[in-house]
mmCIF file of C-alpha atoms in Angstrom:
data_model
loop_
_atom_site.group_PDB
_atom_site.id
_atom_site.type_symbol
_atom_site.label_atom_id
_atom_site.label_comp_id
_atom_site.label_asym_id
_atom_site.label_seq_id
_atom_site.Cartn_x
_atom_site.Cartn_y
_atom_site.Cartn_z
ATOM 1 C CA MET A 76 0.000 0.000 0.000
ATOM 2 C CA SER A 77 1.186 3.522 -0.743
ATOM 3 C CA THR A 78 -0.088 7.071 -0.489
ATOM 4 C CA VAL A 79 0.877 10.521 -1.738
ATOM 5 C CA ALA A 80 2.864 12.066 1.113
ATOM 6 C CA ALA A 81 3.219 15.492 -0.508
ATOM 7 C CA ALA A 82 2.377 17.000 -3.862
ATOM 8 C CA ARG A 83 2.474 20.375 -5.566
ATOM 9 C CA TYR A 84 2.499 21.435 -9.191
ATOM 10 C CA GLY A 85 2.288 24.558 -11.287
ATOM 11 C CA LYS A 86 4.039 26.731 -13.850
ATOM 12 C CA ASP A 87 7.700 27.750 -13.705
ATOM 13 C CA ASN A 88 9.713 30.268 -15.707
ATOM 14 C CA VAL A 89 6.793 32.561 -16.552
ATOM 15 C CA ARG A 90 8.535 35.594 -18.047
ATOM 16 C CA VAL A 91 6.679 38.863 -17.432
ATOM 17 C CA TYR A 92 7.567 42.386 -18.537
ATOM 18 C CA LYS A 93 5.384 45.363 -17.582
ATOM 19 C CA VAL A 94 5.766 49.018 -18.472
ATOM 20 C CA HIS A 95 4.119 51.943 -16.680
ATOM 21 C CA ARG A 96 3.760 55.098 -18.777
ATOM 22 C CA ASP A 97 3.247 58.429 -17.039
ATOM 23 C CA GLU A 98 1.322 60.438 -19.624
ATOM 24 C CA LYS A 99 1.944 63.747 -17.817
ATOM 25 C CA THR A 100 5.730 63.501 -17.526
ATOM 26 C CA GLY A 101 6.533 61.087 -20.362
ATOM 27 C CA ILE A 102 8.570 58.992 -17.916
ATOM 28 C CA GLN A 103 8.267 55.236 -18.276
ATOM 29 C CA THR A 104 9.117 52.592 -15.661
ATOM 30 C CA VAL A 105 9.768 48.942 -16.509
ATOM 31 C CA VAL A 106 9.686 45.728 -14.492
ATOM 32 C CA GLU A 107 10.892 42.329 -15.725
ATOM 33 C CA MET A 108 10.166 39.213 -13.690
ATOM 34 C CA THR A 109 10.408 35.446 -13.781
ATOM 35 C CA VAL A 110 7.508 33.888 -11.887
ATOM 36 C CA CYS A 111 6.897 30.382 -10.539
ATOM 37 C CA VAL A 112 3.511 29.354 -9.091
ATOM 38 C CA LEU A 113 2.979 25.977 -7.401
ATOM 39 C CA LEU A 114 -0.337 24.791 -5.977
ATOM 40 C CA GLU A 115 -1.268 22.327 -3.230
ATOM 41 C CA GLY A 116 -4.635 20.954 -2.181
ATOM 42 C CA GLU A 117 -7.015 18.086 -2.881
ATOM 43 C CA ILE A 118 -5.094 16.902 -5.925
ATOM 44 C CA ASP A 119 -3.973 13.425 -4.853
ATOM 45 C CA THR A 120 -6.324 11.630 -7.248
ATOM 46 C CA SER A 121 -4.565 13.223 -10.223
ATOM 47 C CA TYR A 122 -1.548 11.139 -9.205
ATOM 48 C CA THR A 123 -3.205 7.989 -7.866
ATOM 49 C CA LYS A 124 -6.304 7.626 -10.099
ATOM 50 C CA ALA A 125 -5.348 9.532 -13.271
ATOM 51 C CA ASP A 126 -8.119 11.991 -12.393
ATOM 52 C CA ASN A 127 -7.437 15.235 -14.232
ATOM 53 C CA SER A 128 -10.652 16.874 -12.991
ATOM 54 C CA VAL A 129 -8.768 18.315 -9.995
ATOM 55 C CA ILE A 130 -5.987 19.879 -12.089
ATOM 56 C CA VAL A 131 -5.940 23.592 -12.897
ATOM 57 C CA ALA A 132 -3.898 23.402 -16.106
ATOM 58 C CA THR A 133 -0.437 24.896 -15.807
ATOM 59 C CA ASP A 134 -1.169 26.874 -18.983
ATOM 60 C CA SER A 135 -4.134 28.424 -17.150
ATOM 61 C CA ILE A 136 -1.808 29.289 -14.253
ATOM 62 C CA LYS A 137 0.507 31.052 -16.715
ATOM 63 C CA ASN A 138 -2.402 32.991 -18.244
ATOM 64 C CA THR A 139 -3.600 33.995 -14.774
ATOM 65 C CA VAL A 140 -0.198 35.504 -13.950
ATOM 66 C CA PHE A 141 -0.326 37.652 -17.097
ATOM 67 C CA ILE A 142 -3.890 38.814 -16.438
ATOM 68 C CA LEU A 143 -3.191 39.649 -12.789
ATOM 69 C CA ALA A 144 -0.088 41.583 -13.896
ATOM 70 C CA LYS A 145 -2.303 43.668 -16.199
ATOM 71 C CA GLN A 146 -4.963 44.260 -13.539
ATOM 72 C CA ASN A 147 -2.716 44.940 -10.529
ATOM 73 C CA PRO A 148 0.546 46.643 -9.542
ATOM 74 C CA VAL A 149 3.522 44.281 -9.850
ATOM 75 C CA ILE A 150 5.708 46.240 -7.448
ATOM 76 C CA PRO A 151 6.559 45.702 -4.760
ATOM 77 C CA PRO A 152 6.878 41.994 -5.634
ATOM 78 C CA GLU A 153 5.801 41.068 -2.100
ATOM 79 C CA LEU A 154 2.362 42.502 -2.890
ATOM 80 C CA PHE A 155 2.124 40.954 -6.365
ATOM 81 C CA GLY A 156 3.063 37.525 -4.998
ATOM 82 C CA SER A 157 0.365 37.890 -2.334
ATOM 83 C CA ILE A 158 -2.203 38.861 -4.992
ATOM 84 C CA ILE A 159 -1.326 35.800 -7.090
ATOM 85 C CA GLY A 160 -1.461 33.353 -4.191
ATOM 86 C CA THR A 161 -4.697 34.774 -2.765
ATOM 87 C CA HIS A 162 -6.334 34.543 -6.200
ATOM 88 C CA PHE A 163 -5.747 30.803 -6.481
ATOM 89 C CA ILE A 164 -6.907 30.115 -2.923
ATOM 90 C CA ASN A 165 -10.107 32.094 -3.453
ATOM 91 C CA LYS A 166 -10.820 30.915 -7.005
ATOM 92 C CA TYR A 167 -10.528 27.134 -6.528
ATOM 93 C CA PRO A 168 -12.119 25.611 -3.384
ATOM 94 C CA HIS A 169 -9.939 22.480 -3.566
ATOM 95 C CA ILE A 170 -6.665 24.471 -3.660
ATOM 96 C CA HIS A 171 -5.471 25.294 -0.135
ATOM 97 C CA VAL A 172 -1.867 26.484 -0.557
ATOM 98 C CA ALA A 173 -0.268 28.629 -3.270
ATOM 99 C CA HIS A 174 3.489 29.141 -3.468
ATOM 100 C CA THR A 175 4.694 32.052 -5.606
ATOM 101 C CA ASN A 176 8.345 32.806 -6.314
ATOM 102 C CA ILE A 177 9.215 36.028 -8.127
ATOM 103 C CA ILE A 178 12.634 37.001 -9.465
ATOM 104 C CA MET A 179 12.890 40.677 -10.405
ATOM 105 C CA HIS A 180 15.623 41.296 -12.964
ATOM 106 C CA ARG A 181 17.605 44.487 -12.664
ATOM 107 C CA TRP A 182 16.942 47.361 -15.054
ATOM 108 C CA THR A 183 18.544 50.661 -14.014
ATOM 109 C CA ARG A 184 17.504 53.927 -15.633
ATOM 110 C CA LEU A 185 20.111 55.100 -18.138
ATOM 111 C CA GLU A 186 21.698 58.529 -17.753
ATOM 112 C CA VAL A 187 22.402 60.577 -20.886
ATOM 113 C CA ASP A 188 24.440 63.773 -20.570
ATOM 114 C CA GLY A 189 24.111 63.489 -16.805
ATOM 115 C CA LYS A 190 20.303 63.303 -16.840
ATOM 116 C CA PRO A 191 18.011 60.298 -16.244
ATOM 117 C CA HIS A 192 16.539 59.163 -19.557
ATOM 118 C CA PRO A 193 12.731 58.835 -19.525
ATOM 119 C CA HIS A 194 12.524 55.439 -21.235
ATOM 120 C CA SER A 195 15.979 53.842 -21.553
ATOM 121 C CA PHE A 196 17.551 51.357 -19.138
ATOM 122 C CA ILE A 197 20.724 49.340 -18.592
ATOM 123 C CA ARG A 198 21.291 45.942 -17.007
ATOM 124 C CA ASP A 199 24.254 46.966 -14.845
ATOM 125 C CA SER A 200 24.605 43.658 -12.970
ATOM 126 C CA GLU A 201 23.083 40.198 -12.541
ATOM 127 C CA GLU A 202 21.719 41.194 -9.128
ATOM 128 C CA THR A 203 18.071 40.262 -8.562
ATOM 129 C CA ARG A 204 15.373 41.091 -6.044
ATOM 130 C CA ASN A 205 13.441 37.921 -5.174
ATOM 131 C CA VAL A 206 10.430 37.051 -3.069
ATOM 132 C CA GLN A 207 8.853 33.807 -1.928
ATOM 133 C CA VAL A 208 5.188 34.180 -0.972
ATOM 134 C CA ASP A 209 3.262 31.253 0.536
ATOM 135 C CA VAL A 210 -0.483 31.754 0.931
ATOM 136 C CA THR A 211 -2.139 29.091 3.089
ATOM 137 C CA GLU A 212 -5.903 28.927 3.496
ATOM 138 C CA GLY A 213 -6.910 29.496 7.103
ATOM 139 C CA THR A 214 -3.361 30.351 8.167
ATOM 140 C CA GLY A 215 -2.173 33.485 6.402
ATOM 141 C CA ILE A 216 0.579 34.794 4.133
ATOM 142 C CA ASP A 217 4.280 34.111 4.718
ATOM 143 C CA ILE A 218 6.755 36.299 2.820
ATOM 144 C CA LYS A 219 10.511 36.007 2.455
ATOM 145 C CA SER A 220 12.369 38.792 0.619
ATOM 146 C CA THR A 221 15.800 38.301 -0.931
ATOM 147 C CA ILE A 222 18.782 40.140 -2.359
ATOM 148 C CA ASN A 223 20.661 37.770 -4.661
ATOM 149 C CA LYS A 224 23.804 37.878 -6.824
ATOM 150 C CA LEU A 225 25.034 41.198 -5.412
ATOM 151 C CA THR A 226 28.764 40.871 -6.128
ATOM 152 C CA VAL A 227 31.127 42.994 -4.013
ATOM 153 C CA LEU A 228 34.885 43.247 -3.470
ATOM 154 C CA LYS A 229 37.238 45.346 -1.359
ATOM 155 C CA SER A 230 40.999 45.328 -1.753
ATOM 156 C CA THR A 231 41.809 45.819 1.948
ATOM 157 C CA GLY A 232 40.046 46.057 5.309
ATOM 158 C CA SER A 233 39.740 42.310 5.845
ATOM 159 C CA GLN A 234 41.731 39.939 8.035
ATOM 160 C CA PHE A 235 41.588 36.360 9.294
ATOM 161 C CA TRP A 236 43.654 35.081 12.184
ATOM 162 C CA GLY A 237 43.295 33.268 15.511
ATOM 163 C CA PHE A 238 41.443 30.302 13.990
ATOM 164 C CA VAL A 239 42.008 26.658 14.998
ATOM 165 C CA ARG A 240 45.469 25.405 14.074
ATOM 166 C CA ASP A 241 46.231 21.690 14.121
ATOM 167 C CA GLU A 242 47.855 18.987 12.020
ATOM 168 C CA TYR A 243 45.423 19.683 9.147
ATOM 169 C CA THR A 244 46.140 23.417 8.918
ATOM 170 C CA THR A 245 48.214 24.990 6.150
ATOM 171 C CA LEU A 246 46.412 28.336 5.859
ATOM 172 C CA PRO A 247 48.548 31.220 7.120
ATOM 173 C CA GLU A 248 47.101 33.941 9.330
ATOM 174 C CA VAL A 249 46.582 37.261 7.544
ATOM 175 C CA TRP A 250 45.973 40.785 8.833
ATOM 176 C CA ASP A 251 45.225 42.282 5.424
ATOM 177 C CA ARG A 252 43.528 40.490 2.545
ATOM 178 C CA ILE A 253 41.122 40.945 -0.369
ATOM 179 C CA MET A 254 37.478 40.268 0.532
ATOM 180 C CA SER A 255 34.896 39.405 -2.114
ATOM 181 C CA THR A 256 31.525 37.663 -2.102
ATOM 182 C CA ASP A 257 28.235 37.190 -3.929
ATOM 183 C CA VAL A 258 25.667 38.400 -1.416
ATOM 184 C CA GLU A 259 22.554 36.317 -0.853
ATOM 185 C CA ALA A 260 20.469 37.902 1.902
ATOM 186 C CA HIS A 261 16.977 36.867 3.019
ATOM 187 C CA TRP A 262 14.593 38.378 5.534
ATOM 188 C CA GLN A 263 11.449 36.660 6.763
ATOM 189 C CA TRP A 264 8.438 38.849 7.485
ATOM 190 C CA LYS A 265 5.994 38.200 10.295
ATOM 191 C CA ARG A 266 3.014 36.228 9.094
ATOM 192 C CA PHE A 267 0.228 38.356 7.599
ATOM 193 C CA ALA A 268 -3.391 37.374 8.204
ATOM 194 C CA GLY A 269 -4.416 38.143 4.628
ATOM 195 C CA LEU A 270 -4.026 40.283 1.537
ATOM 196 C CA GLU A 271 -5.415 43.444 3.136
ATOM 197 C CA ASP A 272 -2.769 43.278 5.867
ATOM 198 C CA VAL A 273 -0.106 43.038 3.156
ATOM 199 C CA ARG A 274 -1.597 46.051 1.356
ATOM 200 C CA ALA A 275 -1.523 48.026 4.610
ATOM 201 C CA VAL A 276 2.277 47.922 4.809
ATOM 202 C CA VAL A 277 3.189 48.156 1.112
ATOM 203 C CA PRO A 278 5.682 51.065 1.554
ATOM 204 C CA LYS A 279 7.660 49.002 4.079
ATOM 205 C CA PHE A 280 8.641 46.395 1.470
ATOM 206 C CA ASP A 281 10.579 48.786 -0.799
ATOM 207 C CA ASP A 282 11.942 50.681 2.204
ATOM 208 C CA THR A 283 13.265 47.508 3.820
ATOM 209 C CA TRP A 284 14.783 46.205 0.595
ATOM 210 C CA GLU A 285 16.614 49.504 0.050
ATOM 211 C CA ALA A 286 17.726 49.603 3.694
ATOM 212 C CA ALA A 287 18.949 45.990 3.624
ATOM 213 C CA ARG A 288 20.920 46.641 0.447
ATOM 214 C CA ASN A 289 22.435 49.873 1.776
ATOM 215 C CA ILE A 290 23.279 48.274 5.143
ATOM 216 C CA THR A 291 24.942 45.362 3.367
ATOM 217 C CA LEU A 292 27.068 47.598 1.144
ATOM 218 C CA LYS A 293 27.987 50.126 3.834
ATOM 219 C CA THR A 294 28.927 47.480 6.412
ATOM 220 C CA PHE A 295 30.904 45.514 3.850
ATOM 221 C CA ALA A 296 32.870 48.611 2.859
ATOM 222 C CA GLU A 297 33.480 50.125 6.302
ATOM 223 C CA ASP A 298 33.881 47.124 8.620
ATOM 224 C CA ASN A 299 37.490 46.156 9.340
ATOM 225 C CA SER A 300 36.412 42.557 9.000
ATOM 226 C CA ALA A 301 37.743 39.989 11.465
ATOM 227 C CA SER A 302 35.928 37.295 9.439
ATOM 228 C CA VAL A 303 33.023 36.881 7.070
ATOM 229 C CA GLN A 304 31.084 35.541 10.062
ATOM 230 C CA ALA A 305 31.592 38.694 12.134
ATOM 231 C CA THR A 306 30.708 41.036 9.282
ATOM 232 C CA MET A 307 27.519 39.240 8.239
ATOM 233 C CA TYR A 308 26.242 39.287 11.849
ATOM 234 C CA LYS A 309 26.655 43.067 11.970
ATOM 235 C CA MET A 310 24.660 43.364 8.738
ATOM 236 C CA ALA A 311 21.798 41.208 10.013
ATOM 237 C CA GLU A 312 21.576 43.044 13.349
ATOM 238 C CA GLN A 313 21.079 46.363 11.595
ATOM 239 C CA ILE A 314 18.327 45.042 9.317
ATOM 240 C CA LEU A 315 16.414 43.690 12.311
ATOM 241 C CA ALA A 316 16.789 47.049 14.030
ATOM 242 C CA HIS A 317 15.497 48.879 10.950
ATOM 243 C CA GLN A 318 12.302 46.879 10.428
ATOM 244 C CA PRO A 319 10.288 45.506 13.387
ATOM 245 C CA LEU A 320 8.064 43.447 11.034
ATOM 246 C CA VAL A 321 11.040 41.266 10.077
ATOM 247 C CA GLU A 322 11.382 38.067 12.123
ATOM 248 C CA ASN A 323 14.863 36.991 11.079
ATOM 249 C CA VAL A 324 17.634 37.708 8.601
ATOM 250 C CA GLU A 325 19.699 35.073 6.819
ATOM 251 C CA TYR A 326 22.938 35.583 4.907
ATOM 252 C CA SER A 327 24.769 33.164 2.655
ATOM 253 C CA LEU A 328 28.198 34.482 1.650
ATOM 254 C CA PRO A 329 30.741 32.543 -0.402
ATOM 255 C CA ASN A 330 34.294 33.668 0.273
ATOM 256 C CA LYS A 331 35.679 34.355 -3.190
ATOM 257 C CA HIS A 332 39.426 33.988 -2.850
ATOM 258 C CA TYR A 333 42.202 36.015 -4.468
ATOM 259 C CA PHE A 334 45.588 34.467 -3.746
ATOM 260 C CA GLU A 335 48.956 36.161 -3.691
ATOM 261 C CA LEU A 336 51.360 35.079 -6.401
ATOM 262 C CA ASP A 337 55.023 34.506 -5.600
ATOM 263 C CA LEU A 338 57.079 35.920 -8.489
ATOM 264 C CA SER A 339 60.447 35.814 -6.747
ATOM 265 C CA TRP A 340 61.557 33.038 -9.089
ATOM 266 C CA HIS A 341 61.826 35.675 -11.851
ATOM 267 C CA LYS A 342 64.696 38.035 -11.139
ATOM 268 C CA GLY A 343 63.697 38.354 -7.480
ATOM 269 C CA ILE A 344 60.442 40.234 -8.150
ATOM 270 C CA LYS A 345 58.691 40.983 -4.845
ATOM 271 C CA ASN A 346 54.946 40.270 -5.007
ATOM 272 C CA THR A 347 53.953 38.929 -1.586
ATOM 273 C CA GLY A 348 52.924 40.549 1.687
ATOM 274 C CA LYS A 349 53.194 44.335 1.545
ATOM 275 C CA ASP A 350 54.583 44.100 -1.996
ATOM 276 C CA ALA A 351 51.629 42.114 -3.397
ATOM 277 C CA GLU A 352 49.945 43.737 -6.386
ATOM 278 C CA VAL A 353 49.219 40.861 -8.751
ATOM 279 C CA TYR A 354 46.782 38.204 -7.476
ATOM 280 C CA VAL A 355 45.194 35.067 -8.911
ATOM 281 C CA PRO A 356 41.356 34.903 -8.701
ATOM 282 C CA GLN A 357 40.187 31.440 -7.627
ATOM 283 C CA SER A 358 37.115 29.713 -9.062
ATOM 284 C CA GLY A 359 37.100 27.074 -6.310
ATOM 285 C CA PRO A 360 37.169 25.607 -3.816
ATOM 286 C CA ASN A 361 35.819 28.461 -1.730
ATOM 287 C CA GLY A 362 34.574 29.068 1.766
ATOM 288 C CA LEU A 363 30.810 29.267 2.238
ATOM 289 C CA ILE A 364 29.470 30.967 5.367
ATOM 290 C CA LYS A 365 25.792 31.001 6.379
ATOM 291 C CA CYS A 366 24.017 32.592 9.318
ATOM 292 C CA THR A 367 20.437 33.226 10.471
ATOM 293 C CA VAL A 368 19.998 36.015 13.020
ATOM 294 C CA ALA A 369 16.723 36.328 14.959
ATOM 295 C CA ARG A 370 15.548 38.498 17.819
ATOM 296 C CA LYS A 371 16.284 37.251 21.335
ATOM 297 C CA ASP A 372 12.586 36.823 22.080
ATOM 298 C CA GLY A 373 12.399 34.226 19.308
ATOM 299 C CA LEU A 374 10.214 34.050 16.244
ATOM 300 C CA TRP A 375 6.769 35.624 16.384
ATOM 301 C CA LYS A 376 3.714 33.480 15.964
ATOM 302 C CA GLY A 377 0.492 34.365 14.239
ATOM 303 C CA LYS A 378 -0.675 37.614 12.718
ATOM 304 C CA ALA A 379 1.702 40.467 11.972
ATOM 305 C CA LYS A 380 1.264 43.580 14.082
ATOM 306 C CA LEU A 381 0.724 46.386 11.594
#
């Protein structure tokens, strides 16, 4: 005997582009997203009995995303994800959970002759703004916001010493090194009771994303880092202090290494220690440091306090 222990299905890689045209100013704003929607509910018979009557076709899910994008604001993505998930819960009585993942691709307004251009944009990095929105019938809306693929580097202001040394250790202690990483930062919002509670705090989503990004960049640049661990904790603390509706902050930071290159074999060229100027970027292996920082009173339960 067997049973379906868990099941979800939906449409992935739904590419959406939306433009907002301000007729008064002539300024246009663009948003490009990749959306994934997965549904859960009373769908077991589609697996166990070949019963397609419980399936909302994935093509219909794709069409719904486009129509909702036309009918509603798509920014902030936390709101749009909540609109999508709530739609599926309300529309289909046998669907009880809707998971929506949105990846916002970066388009930055182009400057021409020192002035912002009204309708031209540049993709200045692979950085994305992501959200995961889980709408559960009878429970509420859970939202996780993310900064991803934010690549940073500083040529000094980082050190690493005092770590465990034993028979497996070859790494030398350093008091000045290059520090580089691809930032992946997440923050989990308190649970919202429903879509109207999400709408009530809409300005906080953009504000918190901008604050989290600025905190990350400023702390990275200014902290005389004792380790990636110490620096990421300082970042997370500040984000929690900025936004009381955030339950916890998680960072995942790969340590992208740049190694000194000994050139003394060629005519005694000095290129190590204080004389180092030429380095070798490493593709791997690399350190990977993760941390989740929560408030001392633990995670909140239930409805968000607005």
